[in-house]
C-alpha positions as a Markdown table, in Angstrom:
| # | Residue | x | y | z |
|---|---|---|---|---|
| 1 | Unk | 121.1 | 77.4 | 99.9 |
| 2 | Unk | 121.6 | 79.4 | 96.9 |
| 3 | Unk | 123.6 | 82.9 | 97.5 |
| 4 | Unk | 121.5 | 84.6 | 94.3 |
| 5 | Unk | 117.6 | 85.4 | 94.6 |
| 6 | Unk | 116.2 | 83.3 | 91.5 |
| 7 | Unk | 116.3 | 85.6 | 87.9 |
| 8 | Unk | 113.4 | 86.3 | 86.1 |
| 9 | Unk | 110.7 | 85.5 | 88.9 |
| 10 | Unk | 108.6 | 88.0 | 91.1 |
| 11 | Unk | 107.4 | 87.2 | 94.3 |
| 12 | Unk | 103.8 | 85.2 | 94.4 |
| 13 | Unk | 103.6 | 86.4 | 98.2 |
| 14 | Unk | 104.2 | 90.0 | 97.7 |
| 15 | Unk | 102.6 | 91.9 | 101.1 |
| 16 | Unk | 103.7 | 88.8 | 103.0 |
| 17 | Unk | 107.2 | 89.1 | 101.9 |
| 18 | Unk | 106.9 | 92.8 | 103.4 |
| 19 | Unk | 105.7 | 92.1 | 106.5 |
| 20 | Unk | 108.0 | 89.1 | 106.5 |
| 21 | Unk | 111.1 | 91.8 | 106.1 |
| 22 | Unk | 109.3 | 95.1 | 108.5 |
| 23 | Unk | 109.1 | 93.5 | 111.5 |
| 24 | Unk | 112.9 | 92.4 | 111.3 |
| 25 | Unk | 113.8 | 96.0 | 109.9 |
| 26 | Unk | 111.4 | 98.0 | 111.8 |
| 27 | Unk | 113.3 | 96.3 | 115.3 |
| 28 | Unk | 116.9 | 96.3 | 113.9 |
| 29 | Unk | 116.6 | 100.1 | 112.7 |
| 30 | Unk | 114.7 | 101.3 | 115.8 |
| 31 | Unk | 117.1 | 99.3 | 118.4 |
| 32 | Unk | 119.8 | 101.3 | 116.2 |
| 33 | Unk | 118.4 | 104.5 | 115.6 |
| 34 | Unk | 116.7 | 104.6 | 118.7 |
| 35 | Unk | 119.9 | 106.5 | 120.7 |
| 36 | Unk | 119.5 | 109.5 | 118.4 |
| 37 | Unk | 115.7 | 110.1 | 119.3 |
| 38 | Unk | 115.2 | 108.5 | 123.3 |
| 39 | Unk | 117.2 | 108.8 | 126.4 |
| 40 | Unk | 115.0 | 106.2 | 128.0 |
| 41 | Unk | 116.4 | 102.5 | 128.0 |
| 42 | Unk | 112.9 | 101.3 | 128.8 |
| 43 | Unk | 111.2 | 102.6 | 125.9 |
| 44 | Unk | 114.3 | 101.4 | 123.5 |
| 45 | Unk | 114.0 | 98.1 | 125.7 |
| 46 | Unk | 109.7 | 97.8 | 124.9 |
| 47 | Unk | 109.8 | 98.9 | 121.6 |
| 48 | Unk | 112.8 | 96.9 | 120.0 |
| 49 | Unk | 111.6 | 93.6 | 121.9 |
| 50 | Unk | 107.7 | 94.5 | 121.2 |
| 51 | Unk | 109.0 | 94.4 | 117.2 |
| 52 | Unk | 110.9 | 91.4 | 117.3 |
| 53 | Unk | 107.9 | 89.6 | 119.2 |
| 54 | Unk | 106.0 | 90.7 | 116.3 |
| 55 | Unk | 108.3 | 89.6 | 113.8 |
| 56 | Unk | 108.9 | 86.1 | 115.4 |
| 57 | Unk | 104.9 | 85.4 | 115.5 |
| 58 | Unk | 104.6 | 86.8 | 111.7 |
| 59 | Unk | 107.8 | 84.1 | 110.7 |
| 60 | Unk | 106.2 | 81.4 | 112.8 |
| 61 | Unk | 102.5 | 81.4 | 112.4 |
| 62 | Unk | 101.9 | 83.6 | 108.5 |
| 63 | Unk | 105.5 | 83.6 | 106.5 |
| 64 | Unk | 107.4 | 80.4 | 106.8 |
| 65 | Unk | 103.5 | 78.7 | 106.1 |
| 66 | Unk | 103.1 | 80.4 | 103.0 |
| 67 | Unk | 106.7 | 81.6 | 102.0 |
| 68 | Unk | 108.0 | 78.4 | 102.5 |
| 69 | Unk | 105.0 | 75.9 | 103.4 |
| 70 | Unk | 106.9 | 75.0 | 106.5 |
| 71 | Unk | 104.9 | 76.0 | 110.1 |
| 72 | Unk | 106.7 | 74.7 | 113.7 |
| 73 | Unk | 105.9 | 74.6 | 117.6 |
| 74 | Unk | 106.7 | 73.2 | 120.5 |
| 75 | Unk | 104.6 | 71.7 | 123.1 |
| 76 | Unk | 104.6 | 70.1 | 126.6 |
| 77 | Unk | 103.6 | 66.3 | 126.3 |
| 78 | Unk | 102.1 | 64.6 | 129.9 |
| 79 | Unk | 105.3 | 63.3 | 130.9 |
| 80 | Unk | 106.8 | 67.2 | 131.0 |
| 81 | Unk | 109.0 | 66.9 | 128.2 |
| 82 | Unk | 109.1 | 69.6 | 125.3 |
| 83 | Unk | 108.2 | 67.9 | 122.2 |
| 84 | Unk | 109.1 | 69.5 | 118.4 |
| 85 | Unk | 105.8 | 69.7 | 116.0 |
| 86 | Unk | 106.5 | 70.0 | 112.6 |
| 87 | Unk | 103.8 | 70.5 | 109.8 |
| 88 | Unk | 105.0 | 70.8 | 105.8 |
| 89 | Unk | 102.9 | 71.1 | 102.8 |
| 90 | Unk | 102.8 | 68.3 | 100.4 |
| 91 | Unk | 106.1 | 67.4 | 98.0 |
| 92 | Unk | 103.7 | 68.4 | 95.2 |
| 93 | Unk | 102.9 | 71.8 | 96.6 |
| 94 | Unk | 106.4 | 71.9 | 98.3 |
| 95 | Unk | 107.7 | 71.4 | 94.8 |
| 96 | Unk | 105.0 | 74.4 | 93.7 |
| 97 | Unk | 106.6 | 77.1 | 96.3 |
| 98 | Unk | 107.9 | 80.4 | 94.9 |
| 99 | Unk | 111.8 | 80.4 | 94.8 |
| 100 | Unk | 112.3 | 83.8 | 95.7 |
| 101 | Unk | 109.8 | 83.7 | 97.7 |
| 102 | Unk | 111.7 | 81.0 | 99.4 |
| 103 | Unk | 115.4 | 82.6 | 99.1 |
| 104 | Unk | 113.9 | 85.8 | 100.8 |
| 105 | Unk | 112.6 | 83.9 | 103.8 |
| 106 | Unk | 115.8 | 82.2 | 104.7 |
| 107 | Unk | 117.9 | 84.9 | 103.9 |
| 108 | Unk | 116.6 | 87.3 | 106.2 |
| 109 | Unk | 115.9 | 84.6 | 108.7 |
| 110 | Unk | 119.7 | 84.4 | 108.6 |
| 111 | Unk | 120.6 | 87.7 | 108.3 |
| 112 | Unk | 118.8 | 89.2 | 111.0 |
| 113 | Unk | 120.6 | 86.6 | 113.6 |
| 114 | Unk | 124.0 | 87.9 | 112.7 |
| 115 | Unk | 122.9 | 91.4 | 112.5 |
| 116 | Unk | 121.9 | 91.3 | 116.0 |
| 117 | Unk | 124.6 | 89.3 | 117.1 |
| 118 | Unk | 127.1 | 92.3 | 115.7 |
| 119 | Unk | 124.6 | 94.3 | 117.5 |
| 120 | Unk | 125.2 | 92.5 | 120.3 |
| 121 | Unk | 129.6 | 92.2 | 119.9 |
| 122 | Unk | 129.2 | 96.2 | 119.5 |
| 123 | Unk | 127.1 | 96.7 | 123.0 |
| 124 | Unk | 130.3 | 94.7 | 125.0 |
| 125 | Unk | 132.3 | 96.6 | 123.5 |
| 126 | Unk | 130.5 | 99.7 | 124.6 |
| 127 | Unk | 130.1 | 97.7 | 127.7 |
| 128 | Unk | 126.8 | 98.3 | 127.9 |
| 129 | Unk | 125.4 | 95.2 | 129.7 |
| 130 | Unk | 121.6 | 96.6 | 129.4 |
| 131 | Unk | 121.7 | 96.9 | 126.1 |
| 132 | Unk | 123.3 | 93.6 | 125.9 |
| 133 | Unk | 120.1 | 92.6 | 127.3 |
| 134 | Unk | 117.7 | 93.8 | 124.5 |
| 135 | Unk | 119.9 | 92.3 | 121.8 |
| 136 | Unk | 120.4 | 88.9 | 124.1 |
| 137 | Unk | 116.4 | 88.6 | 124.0 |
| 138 | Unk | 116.0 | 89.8 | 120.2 |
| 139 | Unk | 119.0 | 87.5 | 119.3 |
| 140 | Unk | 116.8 | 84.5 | 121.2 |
| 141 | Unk | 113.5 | 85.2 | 119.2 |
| 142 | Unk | 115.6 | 85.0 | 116.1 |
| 143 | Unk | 117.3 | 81.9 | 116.4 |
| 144 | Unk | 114.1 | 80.2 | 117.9 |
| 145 | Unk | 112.7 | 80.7 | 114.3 |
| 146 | Unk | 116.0 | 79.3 | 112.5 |
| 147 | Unk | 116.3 | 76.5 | 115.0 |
| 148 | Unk | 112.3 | 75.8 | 114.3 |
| 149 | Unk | 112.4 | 76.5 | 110.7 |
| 150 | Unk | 115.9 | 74.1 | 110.4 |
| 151 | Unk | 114.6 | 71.1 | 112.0 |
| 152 | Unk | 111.0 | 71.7 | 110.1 |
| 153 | Unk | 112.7 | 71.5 | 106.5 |
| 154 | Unk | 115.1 | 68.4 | 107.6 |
| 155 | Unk | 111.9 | 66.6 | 108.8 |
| 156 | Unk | 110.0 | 67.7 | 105.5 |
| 157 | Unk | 113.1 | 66.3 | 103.5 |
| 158 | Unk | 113.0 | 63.3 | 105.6 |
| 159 | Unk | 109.2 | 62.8 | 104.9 |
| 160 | Unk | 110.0 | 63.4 | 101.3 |
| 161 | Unk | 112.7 | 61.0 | 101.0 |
| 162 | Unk | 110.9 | 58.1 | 102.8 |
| 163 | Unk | 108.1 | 58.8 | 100.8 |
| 164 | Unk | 109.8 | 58.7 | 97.5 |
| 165 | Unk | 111.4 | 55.3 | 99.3 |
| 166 | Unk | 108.1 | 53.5 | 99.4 |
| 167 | Unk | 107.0 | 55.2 | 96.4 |
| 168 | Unk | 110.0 | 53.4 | 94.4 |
| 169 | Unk | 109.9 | 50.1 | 96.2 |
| 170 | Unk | 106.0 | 49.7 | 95.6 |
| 171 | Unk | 106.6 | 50.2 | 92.0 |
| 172 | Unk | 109.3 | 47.8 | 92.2 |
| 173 | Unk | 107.2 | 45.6 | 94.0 |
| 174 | Unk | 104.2 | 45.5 | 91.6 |
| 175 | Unk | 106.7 | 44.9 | 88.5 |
| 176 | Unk | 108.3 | 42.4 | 90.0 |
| 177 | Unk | 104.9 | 41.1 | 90.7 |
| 178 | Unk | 103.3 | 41.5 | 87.6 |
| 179 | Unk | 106.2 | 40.2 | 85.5 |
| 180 | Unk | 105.8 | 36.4 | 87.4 |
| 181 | Unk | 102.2 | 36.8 | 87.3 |
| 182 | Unk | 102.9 | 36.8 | 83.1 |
| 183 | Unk | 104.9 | 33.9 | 83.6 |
């Protein structure tokens, strides 16, 4: 992963890119800012958790499809057992995707984990166990994503590489054939 955004681009996804970056803000600044304003843990504990929910269904189900053309979930198969779904775009339109775009999606998928994990090292600190607990379920959204997203791009470069495999040996294959056929 590169640590520069891409030069000379704009973003092709501009309003999803902000609501890809508010939810993650709007929850980190509010968990935050939050003891200056409310002396209520439950409202600091609905709110924060209430925007990170939002955040992890706008990263799962609108961003990472069209920011990255990756889209994940997990599901319960008849024998009980939690099966990974993965679903990637094409290597033509993969190939297509906005880099910055791209850069911004997995740089504040990244970023937001280890803010909240600070958030989280700050809160035993304090020891402030309660608080611990917003973070602890904030922190568990986030990495759901990253562990979803992760797995979804090494199965789409899987997919890729297997395809461009049978892509190479079929070409192989018919030259091989076509040159004894001349013979």
């Amino acid at each position: 992963m590169d640590l520069n955004p891409p030069a000379e681009q704009n973003y092709a996804n501009p309003k999803t890119c902000f609501f890809h970056v508010l939810f993650k803000a709007g929850a980190l600044a509010f968990y935050i800012l939050s003891a200056l304003f409310f002396d209520s843990f439950v409202i600091i504990f609905v709110v924060t958790v209430l925007l990170a929910a939002l955040d992890f269904w706008v990263v799962k189900n609108v961003s990472g499809r069209i920011l990255v053309g990756l889209r994940w979930w997990n599901e319960i198969n008849d024998l009980g057992e939690s099966v990974w779904k993965f679903e990637c775009l094409d290597q033509e339109s993969l190939a297509r995707m906005n880099k910055k775009d791209s850069w911004l999606f997995w740089w504040t998928l990244y970023l937001t984990a280890v803010a909240w994990i600070v958030l989280g090292i700050f809160s035993l600190i304090r020891f402030q166990a309660d608080y611990l607990l917003v973070v602890g379920v904030c922190l568990t959204l986030s990495i759901a994503n990253i562990v979803g997203f992760t797995k979804c791009r090494k199965d789409a470069k899987k997919q890729i590489q297997q395809f461009a495999t049978q892509t190479l040996a079929s070409r192989v294959s018919s030259t091989l054939q076509s040159a004894f056929t001349v013979v």
